[in-house]
Amino acid sequence: MAAMSPPSFGAGPGAAAKPTSIDSPDMRRADRELLSLALIDARNHTLHLLSLYEQALEQAGQARIAPTAQVTPPIWLAGHIGWFAEWWIARNTQRAYGMDCPVRPTRLASIEPHADLWWNPTQRPPADRWAPDLPDLSATKAYLLETLEATLDLLERAGETDAALYFYRLALFHEDLRGEQLVVMAQALGLPIGAELPPPSTSAAPLLLPATRWRLGLDAGEGNGFVFAQEAGHETLSVPEFEIDAQPVTWQQYVEFVDDGGYDREELWAGEGWRWLQQEGRRAPRYVEQIGAAHRGSGGSVLQQRFGATLRVSGHHSAMHVAWWEADAWARWAGRRVATEAEWEIAATHAARRGFRWGEVREWTAGTLRPFDGFRPDPWSAGTEFDPQPLFGQARVLRGASFATRARLRTLRGRAFALPDADDGFFGFRTCAL
């Protein structure tokens, strides 16, 4: 799978609200009591997704998933979720330091002697995660329950400070994000797990927003609670007046681009994007089996694979599984440009009542991932797919949350990142006037 970072979890610039529900986007500031409930909820969700995988395989007459380089084995990913929480909480004797914890703190032994061999990604590279020596589903579920119990016991005695709760909040968001990864992988594997797309958007005119100064990023110590590395620090920008789409680009709009020869016109593509297109032989976004004008030229017709079934997609649904190169080419064809992350965030904060809808898909934004002033690495993501540092200047920023994300992750400040050829997630985009 293409790597994708965690999103951020703030409710907007300067927000300091305390959450009252485990579904609140302010869970980055959750106290011990709410964190305990949320961690239980997240683990139950992981176990539920594993059960859905098991049921889908039984219905398909499969005993297990055939090894593939495109996805991580779901059972390995589940064990890794429990391992991650234990690695940074129960086994981490310096967990109370939070962001100031050493990258390699003093650690205790695992409750499972083979845990590191099985689930530590540095010891178990992707190609070896399909190996038959890994625990079966029953043993993996037992480990998930035991590690959750240990986490909750320690949380009960933790302090009520951002530092003391840092790794508990991290474990929650990490599990939620891995849960979304399980949904994305079910789509890639063609397994029916009962995930339903949100209803199509209601069409609305583009929005005009006034010029403003806008602050991107979050600083620890300002009441922001948990802060991921890629959102650490801040940058204040002067943003001119701009016009932005009220909804992500729809399939009906995307069909017009395809019918007009969008995949054959080199002048619409960035140089690297055109090379990617030729290499991939792409004629439509990922999972699309057929795309073009509908019968008698009315609207657009899209047949798409969705969790193993071929469905005709409504033209009003957001175009998704779009790589950055495809989003950029469509915008050039339409005489527009992909919205920047600052424009997206301004609209999400101030134009929700005027038709700006988000949370259907993650959305590409213009520009590449860059560190904000005061950027600070965190102690846990170094060397993982969540580490932004190797991808500064290469990855593109994504905003918002997909329909597969837990409700508490559906927040206005959802700064994630992926390489521009990523298309396995539920990615869409919206544009601005030139």
Short mmCIF file of C-alpha atoms in Angstrom, two decimals:
data_model
loop_
_atom_site.label_atom_id
_atom_site.label_comp_id
_atom_site.label_asym_id
_atom_site.label_seq_id
_atom_site.Cartn_x
_atom_site.Cartn_y
_atom_site.Cartn_z
CA MET A 1 0.00 0.00 0.00
CA ALA A 2 1.06 3.60 -0.53
CA ALA A 3 2.06 5.12 2.79
CA MET A 4 -0.19 7.73 4.30
CA SER A 5 0.40 9.77 7.41
CA PRO A 6 -2.04 10.34 10.24
CA PRO A 7 -4.31 13.35 9.88
CA SER A 8 -4.44 16.10 12.48
CA PHE A 9 -7.28 16.30 14.94
CA GLY A 10 -7.95 19.96 15.82
CA ALA A 11 -11.30 21.70 15.54
CA GLY A 12 -9.81 24.85 14.04
CA PRO A 13 -7.23 27.55 14.75
CA GLY A 14 -7.12 28.53 18.39
CA ALA A 15 -9.61 25.85 19.44
CA ALA A 16 -9.20 24.51 22.96
CA ALA A 17 -12.47 22.64 23.49
CA LYS A 18 -12.59 19.63 25.77
CA PRO A 19 -14.38 16.64 24.21
CA THR A 20 -17.58 15.32 25.72
CA SER A 21 -17.94 12.30 23.42
CA ILE A 22 -15.57 9.66 22.08
CA ASP A 23 -16.71 10.66 18.58
CA SER A 24 -15.64 14.28 19.06
CA PRO A 25 -12.93 15.68 16.77
CA ASP A 26 -11.48 17.23 19.94
CA MET A 27 -10.36 13.82 21.20
CA ARG A 28 -6.76 15.02 20.89
CA ARG A 29 -7.50 16.67 24.27
CA ALA A 30 -9.35 13.74 25.81
CA ASP A 31 -8.93 13.05 29.54
CA ARG A 32 -8.33 9.63 31.09
CA GLU A 33 -11.98 8.69 31.46
CA LEU A 34 -12.92 9.48 27.86
CA LEU A 35 -9.69 7.96 26.53
CA SER A 36 -10.50 4.70 28.31
CA LEU A 37 -13.90 4.50 26.62
CA ALA A 38 -12.45 5.43 23.25
CA LEU A 39 -9.66 2.83 23.46
CA ILE A 40 -12.25 0.15 24.21
CA ASP A 41 -14.34 1.38 21.28
CA ALA A 42 -11.35 1.33 18.92
CA ARG A 43 -10.36 -2.22 19.92
CA ASN A 44 -13.94 -3.42 19.49
CA HIS A 45 -13.95 -1.86 16.02
CA THR A 46 -10.71 -3.64 15.10
CA LEU A 47 -12.13 -6.97 16.27
CA HIS A 48 -15.34 -6.27 14.33
CA LEU A 49 -13.39 -5.60 11.13
CA LEU A 50 -11.48 -8.84 11.60
CA SER A 51 -14.79 -10.68 11.92
CA LEU A 52 -16.05 -9.05 8.72
CA TYR A 53 -12.91 -10.18 6.92
CA GLU A 54 -13.45 -13.71 8.24
CA GLN A 55 -17.09 -13.73 7.11
CA ALA A 56 -16.21 -12.35 3.67
CA LEU A 57 -13.58 -15.07 3.16
CA GLU A 58 -16.04 -17.78 4.25
CA GLN A 59 -18.65 -16.48 1.80
CA ALA A 60 -16.05 -16.54 -0.96
CA GLY A 61 -15.02 -20.08 -0.04
CA GLN A 62 -11.49 -18.98 0.88
CA ALA A 63 -9.59 -20.17 3.93
CA ARG A 64 -7.17 -17.23 3.77
CA ILE A 65 -6.12 -14.30 1.63
CA ALA A 66 -3.60 -15.12 -1.09
CA PRO A 67 -0.29 -13.29 -0.52
CA THR A 68 0.01 -10.09 -2.51
CA ALA A 69 2.47 -7.21 -2.47
CA GLN A 70 -0.40 -4.72 -2.76
CA VAL A 71 -1.68 -5.05 0.81
CA THR A 72 -0.58 -5.92 4.33
CA PRO A 73 -2.06 -9.16 5.72
CA PRO A 74 -5.06 -8.10 7.84
CA ILE A 75 -4.18 -10.53 10.63
CA TRP A 76 -0.63 -9.14 10.79
CA LEU A 77 -1.95 -5.58 10.88
CA ALA A 78 -4.29 -6.47 13.75
CA GLY A 79 -1.44 -7.96 15.77
CA HIS A 80 0.67 -4.91 14.99
CA ILE A 81 -2.04 -2.67 16.47
CA GLY A 82 -1.78 -4.46 19.81
CA TRP A 83 2.02 -4.56 19.57
CA PHE A 84 2.22 -0.80 18.89
CA ALA A 85 0.21 0.06 22.01
CA GLU A 86 2.25 -2.30 24.17
CA TRP A 87 5.57 -1.08 22.66
CA TRP A 88 4.88 2.58 23.46
CA ILE A 89 2.81 2.22 26.67
CA ALA A 90 3.14 -0.97 28.72
CA ARG A 91 6.75 -1.64 27.71
CA ASN A 92 7.86 2.01 27.65
CA THR A 93 9.20 2.99 31.08
CA GLN A 94 9.55 6.63 29.95
CA ARG A 95 6.05 7.04 28.53
CA ALA A 96 5.22 9.88 30.95
CA TYR A 97 7.62 12.18 29.07
CA GLY A 98 5.28 12.32 26.07
CA MET A 99 6.85 14.15 23.11
CA ASP A 100 10.08 14.40 25.12
CA CYS A 101 10.35 10.62 25.39
CA PRO A 102 13.57 9.26 23.83
CA VAL A 103 13.20 7.55 20.46
CA ARG A 104 14.67 4.43 22.08
CA PRO A 105 13.40 4.47 25.68
CA THR A 106 14.14 1.80 28.25
CA ARG A 107 11.70 -1.02 27.52
CA LEU A 108 10.28 -3.99 29.40
CA ALA A 109 9.64 -7.43 27.94
CA SER A 110 6.38 -8.14 26.11
CA ILE A 111 3.63 -10.35 27.50
CA GLU A 112 4.21 -12.37 24.30
CA PRO A 113 7.84 -13.58 23.98
CA HIS A 114 7.67 -13.53 20.16
CA ALA A 115 5.86 -10.20 19.84
CA ASP A 116 8.78 -8.28 18.36
CA LEU A 117 9.63 -11.06 15.93
CA TRP A 118 6.04 -11.22 14.73
CA TRP A 119 4.78 -7.61 14.75
CA ASN A 120 7.71 -5.19 14.94
CA PRO A 121 7.86 -3.82 11.36
CA THR A 122 11.65 -3.41 11.57
CA GLN A 123 12.00 -7.14 12.27
CA ARG A 124 9.18 -8.30 10.03
CA PRO A 125 9.55 -6.66 6.58
CA PRO A 126 6.48 -6.56 4.30
CA ALA A 127 7.44 -9.64 2.27
CA ASP A 128 7.65 -11.75 5.44
CA ARG A 129 4.28 -10.72 6.88
CA TRP A 130 2.57 -13.48 4.91
CA ALA A 131 4.77 -16.15 6.49
CA PRO A 132 2.96 -19.14 8.08
CA ASP A 133 4.77 -18.76 11.42
CA LEU A 134 2.53 -15.86 12.47
CA PRO A 135 -0.24 -16.47 15.04
CA ASP A 136 -3.70 -17.45 13.84
CA LEU A 137 -6.80 -15.31 14.24
CA SER A 138 -7.73 -16.70 17.66
CA ALA A 139 -4.27 -16.05 19.14
CA THR A 140 -4.14 -12.59 17.59
CA LYS A 141 -7.49 -11.65 19.12
CA ALA A 142 -6.32 -12.90 22.52
CA TYR A 143 -3.20 -10.71 22.27
CA LEU A 144 -5.36 -7.70 21.33
CA LEU A 145 -7.50 -8.20 24.44
CA GLU A 146 -4.52 -8.69 26.76
CA THR A 147 -2.69 -5.61 25.52
CA LEU A 148 -5.86 -3.51 25.81
CA GLU A 149 -6.28 -4.61 29.43
CA ALA A 150 -2.68 -3.61 30.20
CA THR A 151 -3.16 -0.23 28.51
CA LEU A 152 -6.33 0.52 30.47
CA ASP A 153 -4.72 -0.48 33.78
CA LEU A 154 -1.83 1.91 33.21
CA LEU A 155 -4.10 4.69 31.95
CA GLU A 156 -6.06 4.56 35.20
CA ARG A 157 -2.88 5.59 37.06
CA ALA A 158 -1.59 8.11 34.50
CA GLY A 159 -1.46 11.85 35.13
CA GLU A 160 -3.94 14.29 33.58
CA THR A 161 -1.36 16.18 31.52
CA ASP A 162 -0.71 16.26 27.79
CA ALA A 163 2.67 14.61 28.33
CA ALA A 164 1.30 11.82 30.53
CA LEU A 165 -1.55 11.08 28.10
CA TYR A 166 0.47 11.50 24.90
CA PHE A 167 1.03 7.81 24.12
CA TYR A 168 -2.51 6.79 25.10
CA ARG A 169 -3.92 9.33 22.65
CA LEU A 170 -1.38 8.16 20.08
CA ALA A 171 -2.45 4.53 20.51
CA LEU A 172 -6.08 5.54 19.97
CA PHE A 173 -5.45 7.49 16.78
CA HIS A 174 -3.04 4.85 15.48
CA GLU A 175 -5.68 2.15 15.89
CA ASP A 176 -8.35 4.29 14.22
CA LEU A 177 -6.06 4.91 11.26
CA ARG A 178 -5.18 1.24 10.98
CA GLY A 179 -8.90 0.51 11.03
CA GLU A 180 -9.28 2.74 8.01
CA GLN A 181 -6.39 0.89 6.39
CA LEU A 182 -8.31 -2.36 6.88
CA VAL A 183 -11.26 -0.85 4.97
CA VAL A 184 -8.97 0.38 2.18
CA MET A 185 -7.41 -3.08 1.93
CA ALA A 186 -10.83 -4.74 1.74
CA GLN A 187 -11.52 -2.58 -1.31
CA ALA A 188 -8.16 -3.57 -2.85
CA LEU A 189 -8.84 -7.27 -2.16
CA GLY A 190 -12.43 -7.12 -3.37
CA LEU A 191 -13.87 -8.34 -0.05
CA PRO A 192 -17.46 -7.36 0.81
CA ILE A 193 -17.31 -6.02 4.37
CA GLY A 194 -20.53 -3.99 4.32
CA ALA A 195 -18.95 -0.53 3.94
CA GLU A 196 -21.35 1.92 2.33
CA LEU A 197 -20.50 5.15 0.54
CA PRO A 198 -22.11 8.38 1.76
CA PRO A 199 -25.01 9.73 -0.30
CA PRO A 200 -24.15 11.91 -3.31
CA SER A 201 -23.56 15.59 -2.73
CA THR A 202 -26.19 18.16 -3.56
CA SER A 203 -24.84 20.37 -6.31
CA ALA A 204 -24.01 23.91 -5.22
CA ALA A 205 -22.32 26.88 -6.87
CA PRO A 206 -18.64 27.57 -6.19
CA LEU A 207 -17.89 29.62 -3.07
CA LEU A 208 -16.15 32.98 -3.02
CA LEU A 209 -14.11 33.58 0.13
CA PRO A 210 -12.44 36.88 1.04
CA ALA A 211 -8.74 37.52 1.42
CA THR A 212 -7.41 36.67 4.88
CA ARG A 213 -4.36 35.75 6.90
CA TRP A 214 -4.42 32.11 7.93
CA ARG A 215 -2.34 30.03 10.28
CA LEU A 216 -1.51 26.47 9.31
CA GLY A 217 -0.09 23.98 11.78
CA LEU A 218 -0.33 23.39 15.51
CA ASP A 219 2.08 24.04 18.35
CA ALA A 220 2.27 21.82 21.39
CA GLY A 221 1.66 23.66 24.64
CA GLU A 222 -1.10 25.91 23.31
CA GLY A 223 -3.97 23.78 24.55
CA ASN A 224 -3.82 21.65 21.40
CA GLY A 225 -3.25 18.37 23.22
CA PHE A 226 -1.81 15.65 21.00
CA VAL A 227 0.15 16.89 17.96
CA PHE A 228 1.46 14.75 15.11
CA ALA A 229 4.88 15.53 13.65
CA GLN A 230 3.65 16.68 10.23
CA GLU A 231 1.44 19.35 11.81
CA ALA A 232 3.99 20.49 14.40
CA GLY A 233 4.93 24.17 14.28
CA HIS A 234 2.99 26.78 12.36
CA GLU A 235 3.05 29.02 9.33
CA THR A 236 0.97 32.16 8.82
CA LEU A 237 0.02 32.91 5.22
CA SER A 238 -1.62 35.83 3.43
CA VAL A 239 -4.31 34.18 1.29
CA PRO A 240 -5.89 36.32 -1.48
CA GLU A 241 -9.59 36.16 -2.29
CA PHE A 242 -10.40 32.84 -3.96
CA GLU A 243 -13.24 30.82 -5.48
CA ILE A 244 -13.43 27.16 -4.48
CA ASP A 245 -15.72 24.26 -5.43
CA ALA A 246 -18.47 23.62 -2.91
CA GLN A 247 -18.03 19.85 -3.38
CA PRO A 248 -15.28 17.56 -4.63
CA VAL A 249 -15.21 16.97 -8.37
CA THR A 250 -17.93 14.45 -9.28
CA TRP A 251 -17.89 11.45 -11.59
CA GLN A 252 -20.14 13.30 -14.02
CA GLN A 253 -17.54 16.08 -14.28
CA TYR A 254 -14.71 13.57 -14.56
CA VAL A 255 -16.45 11.68 -17.39
CA GLU A 256 -16.41 14.85 -19.49
CA PHE A 257 -12.63 15.03 -19.09
CA VAL A 258 -12.27 11.40 -20.20
CA ASP A 259 -14.61 11.87 -23.18
CA ASP A 260 -12.61 14.89 -24.27
CA GLY A 261 -9.47 12.76 -24.54
CA GLY A 262 -8.03 13.79 -21.18
CA TYR A 263 -5.89 10.66 -20.91
CA ASP A 264 -4.44 11.19 -24.40
CA ARG A 265 -3.53 14.88 -24.27
CA GLU A 266 0.02 15.31 -23.03
CA GLU A 267 -0.37 19.07 -22.69
CA LEU A 268 -2.80 18.53 -19.77
CA TRP A 269 -0.31 16.57 -17.69
CA ALA A 270 2.73 17.57 -15.66
CA GLY A 271 5.88 15.97 -17.06
CA GLU A 272 6.24 13.45 -14.26
CA GLY A 273 2.50 12.79 -14.35
CA TRP A 274 2.60 12.01 -18.07
CA ARG A 275 5.46 9.57 -17.52
CA TRP A 276 3.47 7.92 -14.73
CA LEU A 277 0.43 7.69 -17.00
CA GLN A 278 2.38 6.00 -19.79
CA GLN A 279 3.98 3.56 -17.38
CA GLU A 280 0.66 2.64 -15.77
CA GLY A 281 -1.32 2.55 -19.01
CA ARG A 282 -4.08 4.24 -17.07
CA ARG A 283 -7.35 5.14 -18.81
CA ALA A 284 -9.41 5.99 -15.72
CA PRO A 285 -9.01 6.18 -11.93
CA ARG A 286 -8.29 2.99 -10.03
CA TYR A 287 -11.03 0.36 -9.74
CA VAL A 288 -13.00 1.84 -12.69
CA GLU A 289 -13.93 -0.82 -15.24
CA GLN A 290 -15.80 1.39 -17.68
CA ILE A 291 -16.13 5.14 -18.00
CA GLY A 292 -17.67 7.34 -20.67
CA ALA A 293 -20.74 9.18 -21.88
CA ALA A 294 -24.01 7.53 -20.93
CA HIS A 295 -26.57 6.28 -23.45
CA ARG A 296 -27.64 9.05 -25.85
CA GLY A 297 -25.01 11.34 -24.40
CA SER A 298 -26.87 12.16 -21.18
CA GLY A 299 -24.67 12.55 -18.10
CA GLY A 300 -21.84 10.11 -17.48
CA SER A 301 -21.49 6.38 -16.99
CA VAL A 302 -19.05 4.82 -14.53
CA LEU A 303 -18.78 1.15 -13.66
CA GLN A 304 -16.58 0.66 -10.64
CA GLN A 305 -15.41 -2.25 -8.52
CA ARG A 306 -16.52 -1.62 -4.95
CA PHE A 307 -15.64 -4.22 -2.33
CA GLY A 308 -15.76 -7.02 -4.90
CA ALA A 309 -18.95 -5.99 -6.72
CA THR A 310 -19.20 -4.13 -10.03
CA LEU A 311 -21.61 -1.22 -9.58
CA ARG A 312 -22.85 1.66 -11.68
CA VAL A 313 -21.80 4.79 -9.79
CA SER A 314 -24.01 7.85 -9.55
CA GLY A 315 -22.66 10.80 -11.50
CA HIS A 316 -23.18 12.99 -8.43
CA HIS A 317 -20.82 10.92 -6.28
CA SER A 318 -17.34 12.27 -5.73
CA ALA A 319 -14.74 10.88 -8.11
CA MET A 320 -12.45 8.81 -5.90
CA HIS A 321 -9.30 6.69 -6.04
CA VAL A 322 -7.82 9.53 -8.04
CA ALA A 323 -4.04 9.92 -8.07
CA TRP A 324 -2.63 13.43 -7.70
CA TRP A 325 -1.54 13.41 -11.36
CA GLU A 326 -5.13 12.77 -12.45
CA ALA A 327 -6.50 15.52 -10.21
CA ASP A 328 -3.97 18.00 -11.59
CA ALA A 329 -4.70 17.02 -15.21
CA TRP A 330 -8.47 17.41 -14.70
CA ALA A 331 -7.96 20.86 -13.18
CA ARG A 332 -5.82 21.97 -16.14
CA TRP A 333 -8.43 20.66 -18.56
CA ALA A 334 -11.17 22.58 -16.72
CA GLY A 335 -9.16 25.81 -16.68
CA ARG A 336 -8.88 25.66 -12.91
CA ARG A 337 -6.31 24.57 -10.32
CA VAL A 338 -6.30 22.18 -7.37
CA ALA A 339 -7.08 24.02 -4.11
CA THR A 340 -4.19 24.64 -1.72
CA GLU A 341 -4.27 23.26 1.81
CA ALA A 342 -4.76 26.77 3.25
CA GLU A 343 -7.71 27.42 0.91
CA TRP A 344 -9.21 24.06 1.74
CA GLU A 345 -8.89 24.68 5.48
CA ILE A 346 -10.32 28.19 5.27
CA ALA A 347 -13.35 26.94 3.34
CA ALA A 348 -13.85 23.98 5.67
CA THR A 349 -13.79 26.32 8.67
CA HIS A 350 -15.93 29.14 7.33
CA ALA A 351 -18.13 27.81 4.52
CA ALA A 352 -19.77 24.66 5.88
CA ARG A 353 -23.19 26.34 5.90
CA ARG A 354 -22.68 27.55 2.34
CA GLY A 355 -22.31 24.11 0.80
CA PHE A 356 -18.73 23.09 1.61
CA ARG A 357 -18.98 19.41 2.46
CA TRP A 358 -16.02 17.37 3.61
CA GLY A 359 -15.49 13.95 5.08
CA GLU A 360 -16.69 12.00 2.01
CA VAL A 361 -13.17 11.45 0.73
CA ARG A 362 -9.67 12.59 1.56
CA GLU A 363 -8.84 15.39 -0.82
CA TRP A 364 -5.62 16.22 -2.61
CA THR A 365 -4.41 19.79 -2.21
CA ALA A 366 -1.87 21.72 -4.25
CA GLY A 367 1.74 21.94 -3.12
CA THR A 368 4.02 19.43 -1.46
CA LEU A 369 4.47 18.44 2.15
CA ARG A 370 6.80 20.85 3.93
CA PRO A 371 7.84 21.48 7.53
CA PHE A 372 6.29 24.43 9.33
CA ASP A 373 8.41 26.86 11.33
CA GLY A 374 9.15 25.18 14.65
CA PHE A 375 8.68 21.67 13.20
CA ARG A 376 9.45 19.05 15.81
CA PRO A 377 9.92 15.31 15.13
CA ASP A 378 7.97 13.01 17.40
CA PRO A 379 9.60 10.06 19.24
CA TRP A 380 7.68 7.28 17.52
CA SER A 381 7.23 7.80 13.77
CA ALA A 382 10.92 7.86 12.72
CA GLY A 383 11.52 5.20 10.09
CA THR A 384 7.83 4.32 9.71
CA GLU A 385 5.36 5.18 6.94
CA PHE A 386 4.05 7.91 9.27
CA ASP A 387 7.37 9.78 9.28
CA PRO A 388 7.01 13.00 7.23
CA GLN A 389 10.70 13.89 7.15
CA PRO A 390 11.87 11.67 4.24
CA LEU A 391 8.92 12.88 2.16
CA PHE A 392 9.24 16.63 2.66
CA GLY A 393 9.13 18.14 -0.82
CA GLN A 394 7.90 14.88 -2.41
CA ALA A 395 4.55 13.92 -0.91
CA ARG A 396 1.34 15.85 -1.55
CA VAL A 397 -0.85 17.05 1.30
CA LEU A 398 -4.27 15.50 1.77
CA ARG A 399 -7.10 17.12 3.67
CA GLY A 400 -10.25 15.85 5.29
CA ALA A 401 -11.27 12.32 6.17
CA SER A 402 -12.73 9.51 4.10
CA PHE A 403 -16.07 7.88 4.79
CA ALA A 404 -14.11 4.94 6.25
CA THR A 405 -12.61 7.07 9.03
CA ARG A 406 -13.99 6.97 12.58
CA ALA A 407 -16.19 9.93 13.46
CA ARG A 408 -13.61 11.35 15.88
CA LEU A 409 -11.13 11.68 12.99
CA ARG A 410 -13.52 13.73 10.86
CA THR A 411 -12.04 17.09 11.61
CA LEU A 412 -11.35 20.31 9.75
CA ARG A 413 -7.59 20.13 10.25
CA GLY A 414 -6.91 16.74 8.71
CA ARG A 415 -3.34 17.11 7.38
CA ALA A 416 -2.23 13.80 5.90
CA PHE A 417 0.20 13.06 3.09
CA ALA A 418 0.79 10.56 0.30
CA LEU A 419 2.97 10.25 -2.77
CA PRO A 420 1.35 11.66 -5.93
CA ASP A 421 0.77 8.23 -7.50
CA ALA A 422 -1.21 6.97 -4.48
CA ASP A 423 -4.73 5.94 -5.48
CA ASP A 424 -5.69 3.08 -3.16
CA GLY A 425 -7.31 5.33 -0.56
CA PHE A 426 -10.64 7.04 -1.03
CA PHE A 427 -9.06 10.17 -2.49
CA GLY A 428 -10.86 13.00 -4.30
CA PHE A 429 -10.15 16.68 -4.93
CA ARG A 430 -11.73 20.08 -5.45
CA THR A 431 -10.52 23.03 -7.45
CA CYS A 432 -10.26 26.81 -7.42
CA ALA A 433 -10.57 29.42 -10.15
CA LEU A 434 -7.31 30.51 -11.75
#
